Structure formats: structure tokens, C-alpha cells
CSV table of C-alpha atoms and ligand atoms in Angstrom, one decimal:
chain,number,residue,atom,x,y,z
O,1,UNK,CA,28.4,177.1,6.2
O,2,UNK,CA,26.9,175.0,8.9
O,3,UNK,CA,25.2,176.9,11.8
O,4,UNK,CA,27.0,176.7,15.2
O,5,UNK,CA,25.0,175.6,18.3
O,6,UNK,CA,22.0,177.8,19.1
O,7,UNK,CA,22.8,177.6,22.9
O,8,UNK,CA,25.9,179.8,22.3
O,9,UNK,CA,23.7,182.7,21.0
O,10,UNK,CA,22.1,183.3,24.3
O,11,UNK,CA,25.3,184.5,26.0
O,12,UNK,CA,28.3,186.7,25.0
O,13,UNK,CA,32.1,186.2,25.5
O,14,UNK,CA,33.2,187.2,29.0
O,15,UNK,CA,32.9,191.0,29.4
O,16,UNK,CA,35.5,190.7,32.3
O,17,UNK,CA,38.2,189.1,30.0
O,18,UNK,CA,37.2,191.5,27.2
O,19,UNK,CA,37.9,194.5,29.5
O,20,UNK,CA,41.4,193.1,30.2
O,21,UNK,CA,42.1,193.2,26.5
O,22,UNK,CA,40.8,196.7,26.1
O,23,UNK,CA,42.9,197.9,29.0
O,24,UNK,CA,46.0,196.4,27.5
O,25,UNK,CA,45.3,197.9,24.0
O,26,UNK,CA,45.0,201.4,25.7
O,27,UNK,CA,47.7,201.1,28.3
O,28,UNK,CA,45.0,201.6,31.1
O,29,UNK,CA,45.5,200.3,34.6
O,30,UNK,CA,43.6,197.1,34.6
O,31,UNK,CA,41.3,197.2,37.6
O,32,UNK,CA,38.7,195.1,35.6
O,33,UNK,CA,39.6,191.3,35.6
O,34,UNK,CA,40.5,190.5,39.2
O,35,UNK,CA,44.0,189.3,39.5
O,36,UNK,CA,47.2,190.5,41.3
O,37,UNK,CA,50.0,192.4,39.8
O,38,UNK,CA,52.4,191.0,42.4
O,39,UNK,CA,54.1,187.7,42.8
O,40,UNK,CA,53.1,184.6,44.7
O,41,UNK,CA,54.9,183.8,48.0
O,42,UNK,CA,58.6,182.8,47.7
O,43,UNK,CA,57.9,179.3,48.9
O,44,UNK,CA,55.8,178.7,45.8
O,45,UNK,CA,58.4,180.1,43.4
O,46,UNK,CA,61.1,178.0,44.9
O,47,UNK,CA,58.9,174.9,44.8
O,48,UNK,CA,58.1,175.7,41.1
O,49,UNK,CA,61.7,175.8,40.3
O,50,UNK,CA,62.2,172.4,42.0
O,51,UNK,CA,59.2,170.9,40.3
O,52,UNK,CA,60.6,171.6,36.8
O,53,UNK,CA,63.5,169.2,37.6
O,54,UNK,CA,61.3,166.5,39.0
O,55,UNK,CA,59.3,163.6,37.3
O,56,UNK,CA,56.2,165.8,36.8
O,57,UNK,CA,56.1,166.4,33.2
O,58,UNK,CA,53.5,163.8,32.1
O,59,UNK,CA,49.8,163.5,33.0
O,60,UNK,CA,49.0,163.5,36.7
O,61,UNK,CA,46.3,161.2,38.1
O,62,UNK,CA,43.1,162.5,36.4
O,63,UNK,CA,41.4,163.6,39.5
O,64,UNK,CA,44.6,165.2,41.0
O,65,UNK,CA,48.2,164.3,41.9
O,66,UNK,CA,48.1,162.3,45.1
O,67,UNK,CA,50.6,164.6,47.0
O,68,UNK,CA,48.5,167.7,46.0
O,69,UNK,CA,45.2,166.1,47.0
O,70,UNK,CA,46.7,164.9,50.4
O,71,UNK,CA,48.0,168.5,51.1
O,72,UNK,CA,44.6,170.0,49.9
O,73,UNK,CA,42.7,167.7,52.2
O,74,UNK,CA,44.7,168.6,55.1
O,75,UNK,CA,44.4,172.3,54.4
O,76,UNK,CA,40.6,172.0,54.0
O,77,UNK,CA,40.3,170.2,57.3
O,78,UNK,CA,42.5,172.8,59.0
O,79,UNK,CA,40.0,175.6,58.0
O,80,UNK,CA,36.6,173.8,57.9
O,81,UNK,CA,37.0,171.2,60.7
O,82,UNK,CA,35.6,168.6,58.2
O,83,UNK,CA,37.3,165.3,57.7
O,84,UNK,CA,38.4,165.1,54.1
O,85,UNK,CA,39.5,161.9,52.4
O,86,UNK,CA,41.8,162.9,49.5
O,87,UNK,CA,40.8,159.7,47.5
O,88,UNK,CA,37.0,160.2,48.0
O,89,UNK,CA,36.1,163.8,48.4
O,90,UNK,CA,38.1,165.7,45.9
O,91,UNK,CA,38.6,166.4,42.2
O,92,UNK,CA,41.4,168.7,41.2
O,93,UNK,CA,40.4,171.0,38.3
O,94,UNK,CA,41.7,173.7,36.1
O,95,UNK,CA,40.7,176.6,38.4
O,96,UNK,CA,37.4,177.1,39.9
O,97,UNK,CA,36.1,178.0,36.5
O,98,UNK,CA,36.3,174.3,35.5
O,99,UNK,CA,35.2,173.2,38.9
O,100,UNK,CA,32.0,175.1,38.5
O,101,UNK,CA,31.3,173.7,35.1
O,102,UNK,CA,32.0,170.2,36.5
O,103,UNK,CA,29.7,170.9,39.5
O,104,UNK,CA,26.9,172.1,37.2
O,105,UNK,CA,27.1,169.2,34.8
O,106,UNK,CA,27.3,166.7,37.7
O,107,UNK,CA,24.2,168.1,39.4
O,108,UNK,CA,21.9,168.9,36.6
O,109,UNK,CA,19.9,167.2,33.9
O,110,UNK,CA,19.0,169.1,30.8
O,111,UNK,CA,16.0,171.3,31.6
O,112,UNK,CA,16.7,171.5,35.4
O,113,UNK,CA,16.5,174.9,37.0
O,114,UNK,CA,19.5,176.5,38.9
O,115,UNK,CA,19.0,179.4,41.1
O,116,UNK,CA,21.6,182.2,40.6
O,117,UNK,CA,21.6,185.3,42.7
O,118,UNK,CA,21.8,188.5,40.8
O,119,UNK,CA,24.3,190.2,40.5
O,120,UNK,CA,26.4,187.1,39.8
O,121,UNK,CA,29.8,186.3,38.5
O,122,UNK,CA,29.2,186.0,34.8
O,123,UNK,CA,30.4,182.4,34.4
O,124,UNK,CA,27.4,181.0,36.3
O,125,UNK,CA,24.7,181.6,33.8
O,126,UNK,CA,26.9,180.3,30.9
O,127,UNK,CA,27.9,177.2,33.0
O,128,UNK,CA,24.1,176.6,33.6
O,129,UNK,CA,23.2,177.0,29.9
O,130,UNK,CA,26.2,175.0,28.6
O,131,UNK,CA,25.1,172.1,30.9
O,132,UNK,CA,21.6,172.3,29.5
O,133,UNK,CA,20.1,173.8,32.7
O,134,UNK,CA,18.1,177.0,33.0
O,135,UNK,CA,19.3,179.7,35.3
O,136,UNK,CA,16.5,181.4,37.4
O,137,UNK,CA,17.4,184.5,39.2
O,138,UNK,CA,16.9,185.9,42.7
O,139,UNK,CA,18.0,189.5,43.3
O,140,UNK,CA,20.5,190.7,45.9
O,141,UNK,CA,19.3,194.2,46.7
O,142,UNK,CA,21.7,197.1,47.3
O,143,UNK,CA,23.1,198.6,49.5
O,144,UNK,CA,23.8,195.5,51.5
O,145,UNK,CA,22.9,193.0,48.7
O,146,UNK,CA,20.4,191.0,50.9
O,147,UNK,CA,18.0,188.5,49.5
O,148,UNK,CA,14.4,188.2,50.4
O,149,UNK,CA,13.8,184.7,51.9
O,150,UNK,CA,10.3,184.6,50.6
O,151,UNK,CA,11.5,185.4,47.1
O,152,UNK,CA,14.2,182.8,47.5
O,153,UNK,CA,11.5,180.2,48.7
O,154,UNK,CA,9.4,180.9,45.6
O,155,UNK,CA,12.4,180.2,43.4
O,156,UNK,CA,13.0,177.0,45.1
O,157,UNK,CA,9.4,176.1,44.7
O,158,UNK,CA,9.7,176.5,40.9
O,159,UNK,CA,11.5,173.1,41.2
O,160,UNK,CA,15.2,174.2,41.5
O,161,UNK,CA,17.7,171.4,41.3
O,162,UNK,CA,20.6,173.6,42.6
O,163,UNK,CA,21.6,177.0,43.8
O,164,UNK,CA,24.8,178.8,43.2
O,165,UNK,CA,26.3,180.7,46.2
O,166,UNK,CA,29.5,182.7,45.7
O,167,UNK,CA,30.8,183.6,49.1
O,168,UNK,CA,32.5,186.0,49.7
O,169,UNK,CA,30.6,187.3,46.7
O,170,UNK,CA,31.9,188.6,43.4
O,171,UNK,CA,31.0,191.3,42.4
O,172,UNK,CA,29.3,192.6,45.5
O,173,UNK,CA,31.9,192.0,48.2
O,174,UNK,CA,29.0,190.6,50.3
O,175,UNK,CA,30.0,188.0,52.9
O,176,UNK,CA,26.9,185.8,53.7
O,177,UNK,CA,26.2,185.5,57.3
O,178,UNK,CA,25.6,182.1,59.0
O,179,UNK,CA,21.9,182.9,59.4
O,180,UNK,CA,21.6,183.6,55.6
O,181,UNK,CA,23.4,180.4,54.8
O,182,UNK,CA,21.1,178.4,57.1
O,183,UNK,CA,18.1,179.9,55.4
O,184,UNK,CA,19.6,178.7,52.0
O,185,UNK,CA,20.4,175.3,53.5
O,186,UNK,CA,16.9,174.9,55.0
O,187,UNK,CA,15.3,175.6,51.6
O,188,UNK,CA,17.7,173.3,49.7
O,189,UNK,CA,16.9,170.6,52.2
O,190,UNK,CA,13.1,171.1,51.8
O,191,UNK,CA,13.4,170.9,48.0
O,192,UNK,CA,16.2,168.3,47.9
O,193,UNK,CA,18.5,170.6,45.9
O,194,UNK,CA,22.2,170.8,45.6
O,195,UNK,CA,24.1,173.9,46.9
O,196,UNK,CA,27.0,174.7,44.5
O,197,UNK,CA,29.3,177.1,46.2
O,198,UNK,CA,32.1,179.1,44.7
O,199,UNK,CA,34.6,180.2,47.4
O,200,UNK,CA,37.9,181.4,46.0
O,201,UNK,CA,37.9,184.5,48.3
O,202,UNK,CA,37.6,182.4,51.5
O,203,UNK,CA,40.6,183.9,52.9
O,204,UNK,CA,39.8,187.6,51.9
O,205,UNK,CA,37.3,188.6,54.5
O,206,UNK,CA,37.8,191.9,56.4
O,207,UNK,CA,37.5,192.2,60.2
O,208,UNK,CA,35.2,191.7,62.0
O,209,UNK,CA,33.7,189.4,59.3
O,210,UNK,CA,34.4,185.7,59.2
O,211,UNK,CA,34.0,183.1,56.4
O,212,UNK,CA,31.4,180.4,57.0
O,213,UNK,CA,32.0,177.3,55.0
O,214,UNK,CA,28.7,176.1,53.7
O,215,UNK,CA,29.7,172.4,53.6
O,216,UNK,CA,30.5,172.6,57.3
O,217,UNK,CA,27.0,173.7,58.3
O,218,UNK,CA,25.1,170.9,60.2
O,219,UNK,CA,23.8,168.5,57.7
O,220,UNK,CA,25.0,170.3,54.6
O,221,UNK,CA,27.8,168.1,53.4
O,222,UNK,CA,25.8,165.6,51.5
O,223,UNK,CA,24.2,168.3,49.2
O,224,UNK,CA,27.1,170.7,49.0
O,225,UNK,CA,29.3,170.8,46.0
O,226,UNK,CA,32.1,173.2,47.0
O,227,UNK,CA,34.1,174.7,44.1
O,228,UNK,CA,37.3,176.5,45.0
O,229,UNK,CA,40.6,177.7,43.6
O,230,UNK,CA,44.2,178.4,44.7
O,231,UNK,CA,44.3,181.4,42.4
O,232,UNK,CA,43.4,184.2,44.8
O,233,UNK,CA,44.8,182.7,48.1
O,234,UNK,CA,48.3,182.2,46.6
O,235,UNK,CA,48.3,184.8,43.9
O,236,UNK,CA,48.6,182.2,41.1
O,237,UNK,CA,45.6,182.9,38.8
O,238,UNK,CA,47.7,181.7,35.8
O,239,UNK,CA,48.4,178.4,37.3
O,240,UNK,CA,44.8,177.4,36.8
O,241,UNK,CA,44.4,175.2,39.9
O,242,UNK,CA,41.0,174.6,41.5
O,243,UNK,CA,39.0,171.7,42.9
O,244,UNK,CA,35.6,170.3,43.6
O,245,UNK,CA,35.0,169.1,47.2
O,246,UNK,CA,31.9,167.0,47.8
O,247,UNK,CA,30.4,163.8,49.1
O,248,UNK,CA,32.0,160.6,47.6
O,249,UNK,CA,28.9,159.7,45.5
O,250,UNK,CA,29.0,163.2,43.9
O,251,UNK,CA,32.8,163.0,43.4
O,252,UNK,CA,32.5,159.6,41.7
O,253,UNK,CA,30.3,161.3,39.0
O,254,UNK,CA,32.3,164.6,39.0
O,255,UNK,CA,35.5,162.7,38.1
O,256,UNK,CA,34.0,161.5,34.9
O,257,UNK,CA,33.0,165.1,33.8
O,258,UNK,CA,36.3,166.4,34.6
O,259,UNK,CA,38.2,163.6,32.9
O,260,UNK,CA,36.4,164.1,29.7
O,261,UNK,CA,36.6,167.9,29.8
O,262,UNK,CA,40.3,168.4,30.6
O,263,UNK,CA,41.8,165.1,31.8
O,264,UNK,CA,43.7,167.0,34.4
O,265,UNK,CA,45.3,170.1,35.8
O,266,UNK,CA,49.0,170.7,35.0
O,267,UNK,CA,51.2,168.2,36.9
O,268,UNK,CA,54.2,170.4,37.6
O,269,UNK,CA,52.0,173.1,39.0
O,270,UNK,CA,50.1,170.8,41.3
O,271,UNK,CA,53.5,169.6,42.6
O,272,UNK,CA,54.7,173.1,43.3
O,273,UNK,CA,51.4,174.3,44.8
O,274,UNK,CA,51.8,171.9,47.7
O,275,UNK,CA,54.2,174.4,49.2
O,276,UNK,CA,51.3,176.8,49.3
O,277,UNK,CA,48.9,174.4,50.9
O,278,UNK,CA,51.5,173.8,53.6
O,279,UNK,CA,52.0,177.4,54.6
O,280,UNK,CA,51.2,178.1,58.2
O,281,UNK,CA,48.2,179.8,59.6
O,282,UNK,CA,50.2,183.1,59.8
O,283,UNK,CA,50.2,183.2,55.9
O,284,UNK,CA,46.5,183.5,55.8
O,285,UNK,CA,46.4,186.2,58.6
O,286,UNK,CA,49.1,188.1,56.5
O,287,UNK,CA,46.9,187.8,53.3
O,288,UNK,CA,43.9,189.3,55.1
O,289,UNK,CA,46.1,192.2,56.4
O,290,UNK,CA,47.5,192.7,53.0
O,291,UNK,CA,44.2,193.1,51.4
O,292,UNK,CA,42.8,195.1,54.3
O,293,UNK,CA,45.7,197.6,53.6
O,294,UNK,CA,44.9,197.6,49.9
O,295,UNK,CA,41.2,198.2,50.6
O,296,UNK,CA,42.2,201.1,53.0
O,297,UNK,CA,44.3,202.6,50.2
O,298,UNK,CA,41.8,202.2,47.4
O,299,UNK,CA,38.5,203.1,49.1
O,300,UNK,CA,39.7,206.7,50.0
O,301,UNK,CA,40.8,207.1,46.3
O,302,UNK,CA,37.2,206.2,45.3
O,303,UNK,CA,35.9,208.6,47.9
O,304,UNK,CA,38.1,211.4,46.4
O,305,UNK,CA,36.7,210.7,43.0
O,306,UNK,CA,33.3,211.6,44.4
O,307,UNK,CA,31.1,208.6,43.3
O,308,UNK,CA,29.2,206.5,45.8
O,309,UNK,CA,29.9,202.9,46.4
O,310,UNK,CA,29.4,200.2,49.0
O,311,UNK,CA,32.4,198.9,50.9
O,312,UNK,CA,33.2,195.3,50.4
O,313,UNK,CA,33.1,192.9,53.5
O,314,UNK,CA,35.1,190.4,51.5
O,315,UNK,CA,36.8,189.7,48.2
O,316,UNK,CA,38.3,192.7,46.5
O,317,UNK,CA,35.7,194.1,44.2
O,318,UNK,CA,33.8,197.5,44.6
O,319,UNK,CA,30.7,198.3,42.7
O,320,UNK,CA,30.8,202.2,42.1
O,321,UNK,CA,27.7,204.0,41.2
O,322,UNK,CA,28.4,206.0,38.0
O,323,UNK,CA,24.9,207.1,37.3
O,324,UNK,CA,25.7,210.8,38.1
O,325,UNK,CA,28.2,210.9,35.2
O,326,UNK,CA,25.2,210.7,32.8
O,327,UNK,CA,26.3,207.9,30.3
O,328,UNK,CA,23.4,206.3,28.6
O,329,UNK,CA,25.0,202.8,29.0
O,330,UNK,CA,27.5,201.5,31.5
O,331,UNK,CA,29.4,200.1,28.5
O,332,UNK,CA,30.0,203.6,27.2
O,333,UNK,CA,31.1,204.6,30.7
O,334,UNK,CA,33.6,201.7,30.9
O,335,UNK,CA,35.1,202.6,27.6
O,336,UNK,CA,35.3,206.3,28.6
O,337,UNK,CA,37.2,205.3,31.8
O,338,UNK,CA,39.7,203.2,29.7
O,339,UNK,CA,40.3,205.9,27.0
O,340,UNK,CA,40.1,209.2,29.0
O,341,UNK,CA,40.9,208.2,32.6
O,342,UNK,CA,43.3,205.4,32.0
O,343,UNK,CA,41.6,203.0,34.4
O,344,UNK,CA,39.7,199.8,33.4
O,345,UNK,CA,36.6,198.6,35.3
O,346,UNK,CA,33.9,196.1,34.3
O,347,UNK,CA,30.5,197.4,33.3
O,348,UNK,CA,28.0,196.3,36.0
O,349,UNK,CA,25.5,195.2,33.5
O,350,UNK,CA,27.5,192.0,32.8
O,351,UNK,CA,26.7,190.9,36.4
O,352,UNK,CA,23.1,191.7,36.6
O,353,UNK,CA,20.0,189.9,35.3
O,354,UNK,CA,18.0,193.0,35.8
O,355,UNK,CA,18.4,195.9,33.4
O,356,UNK,CA,21.0,197.7,35.4
O,357,UNK,CA,23.3,200.5,34.1
O,358,UNK,CA,24.4,202.1,37.4
O,359,UNK,CA,27.6,200.4,38.1
O,360,UNK,CA,31.3,199.9,37.2
O,361,UNK,CA,33.2,197.2,39.1
O,362,UNK,CA,36.8,197.9,40.1
O,363,UNK,CA,39.1,195.6,41.9
O,364,UNK,CA,42.1,196.4,44.3
O,365,UNK,CA,44.3,193.3,44.0
O,366,UNK,CA,47.2,195.5,43.0
O,367,UNK,CA,50.4,196.8,44.4
O,368,UNK,CA,50.2,200.0,46.4
O,369,UNK,CA,52.0,201.8,43.6
O,370,UNK,CA,49.4,200.7,41.0
O,371,UNK,CA,46.5,201.7,43.4
O,372,UNK,CA,48.1,205.1,44.0
O,373,UNK,CA,48.5,205.7,40.2
O,374,UNK,CA,44.9,204.6,39.7
O,375,UNK,CA,43.8,206.9,42.4
O,376,UNK,CA,45.5,209.9,40.8
O,377,UNK,CA,44.0,209.1,37.5
O,378,UNK,CA,40.5,208.6,38.9
O,379,UNK,CA,40.7,212.2,40.3
O,380,UNK,CA,40.2,213.3,36.7
O,381,UNK,CA,36.6,212.1,36.8
O,382,UNK,CA,35.7,215.0,39.0
O,383,UNK,CA,36.1,217.4,36.0
O,384,UNK,CA,33.6,215.6,33.8
A,1,LIG,N1,37.1,186.2,39.1
A,1,LIG,C1,37.9,187.2,38.4
A,1,LIG,C2,37.0,188.4,38.1
A,1,LIG,O1,35.8,188.4,38.4
A,1,LIG,C3,38.3,186.7,37.1
A,1,LIG,C4,38.5,185.3,36.9
A,1,LIG,C5,38.6,184.8,35.5
A,1,LIG,O2,38.7,185.7,34.7
A,1,LIG,N2,38.8,183.6,35.3
A,1,LIG,O3,37.5,189.4,37.6
């Protein structure tokens, strides 16, 4: 048999998605892959019903249906203050997952170096490798997951072509401060590098924190390739709607990558999602309150379990320190949690470059009943 491509041997299938399958097989509560178990807003469901009867069943414009891009441009302007031309600044993609791949392939030549903070959302290293680039890593150090500016400067000095910034950060829950982002911008400017951001949790930031849009920092727009998604904001992870937002010169190239990867995102879903993009500001305040309440329900359950963790400032993930449980590998711990406790998390090692076996990641994008049930099950950990 012919051999498959060697670049595929340097990374594994997604551990996050694998844990979802394991959870389903064992009937465990899935706090591994981050997605809600509740429905999207009624406005989206009604719009989806209407869209099924409209003329939306064939290919949309490759880089996004015009009505969707117009609504998206208005929504981005509303929150970032940036002028957005729907015909020049946007490519609509199949989730932020495709957006990240498009961004990476648009920014990098084979052999280019891409800075990735560790821990990182597992797609980033795979995205870099699949586009022929080489990920180089800069640690975010617990408990606050700060980076050392001197260490970051040394990584840039190795000739980085781009840096990936996930903000709010998956899996750490870190929300980058304006000062941190300005440090990154200054280094990116000095080394003429792109900043590829992944911001699907832009609206899930807990008080008193505030999301700072990298592209809106002074002078940042020309080198920022913002990747984003509607998945988490409107609880529609299965709709696979995301986008790249960047300067027209970048978008002109990104459109080509997107076109040859997927042609386009689902047309009826783009039509229906306009209803989400047009929701008033109060919706976003409500979303933040909803997730604040979930956080306030879940963190005490973790405390009752008796293992240390750091509180997320944004997004909905918690890295729990399981080292006191005495498992040789976090993969064993994750499996034990699924089989014996009935709750699935993600082994932390899948997010770290460093040999790290200390964490399991749990998420709390679940209904109150689900979180309560998970909390009860997690109490059993105490008797190990
Ligand atoms: N971002 C989610 C997580 O980390 C999952 C996204 C996905 O699986 N595409 O769990």
C-alpha cells in the first residue's frame, strides 16, 4: 500500500473530539468538548424555519451570502468601532476552525515559523503543520497564565511570520489585558509579523473584565487576521458558521484559500443566522449573565470535589489540577473520570507543548440541571 503523507504522523486526531465519543459510549456527562446542551435563541430557530422555505438551497456566494456579510459587518462595527466593508474585509467560513486554517495558509509560506502560546487550543499546531509552517511555543505560566515579554521577544526574533492569540483563551480562561496585547502588537510590528486571533468567546467575559479586540488597537488592523465564529455567541456550534476579518489585501488572498477548501458555508444557515447578528445589545448582556450564573454554579461544585483550579476570567473552561489523585498520566485520569465518575473532561496534555500531566479541562456550557448532576457525580472523587 502507498504511504500516506508524513506530515500527518506528527499530530494525532483531536483529543477533545475523541473525549466526546468516549463520553457518549459510557453515558458520561460531557464536560469535555465545549458546546452547549441548550437551544439557540428563539429568533434563530424561527429564522431557520423561514430559511428552509426560501431560495437558499444552492451555493451562496463563495466568500459569504451578501445579507449575512452585511449583517456581520454591522455587528462587528457595533462592538469594535471599526468600519467594516462587507465586500472587502470578510470571508465567511465553516466555523472558526476553517477560518484559522485559511488564516494560516494565507499568512505563511512553507517553513515559516508561527508563535503559539502553550497551553493552546489543539487545532493551532495542526493548522500550522498542515499549512507547511512550523509552530514555535511560548509558555503561558500558571496560575495567571502570563507570558514573559522577553521570552516572547526571543520567539519573534527567531523570525516568526505570525503569532496566534486566542482571546479569551481556551483552555486557560485567560483574558488578555490591553497592555499584554499592546506588547504583542509592538513585537509583531517590529518583526513585521501577522497576528492571527481566534475570538469565539468575545462575548463570554466575566465582570469586571472586558474583551479587547486586537484588530481595533491603534495601527493593528493591517497585520491582524481575526478569526471568529457564531458558534458560542448564539449556541449554534453545529451550524459551522465563522469568518475571517482582515485588511482587503489579506482577504483577497484568503478568499482563494477558502474557495478551494470548502467553496462556502451552508447557505440556509447563513440566511437564518442574520437573525442572531441583528439581536440587540441586551442579548449580549444576557449571554454574559447566563454564563456568569453557570460559572457560579460550577465552580463551587469543583471546590466541593476538593481539587485546585484557577477561575476563568473568560470563556467557559477550567483547568483542574488532578495531580493529587496520583494517576501516572492525565489520559488515565480522564478515562477514570468517564468510567468511574461519569463526567468527561479533556486531558490537559493535549493543550500543552511542555510535558504536563497535571490537568483535566472541564467546561460549563451546560444547563443548570446538567451542571448540578455533574457536581453530584464529581463528589465521588473525594473517596478515591
Ligand atoms: N472549542 C471547543 C473546545 O475546545 C470545541 C470546538 C470544536 O470541537 N470544534 O472544546
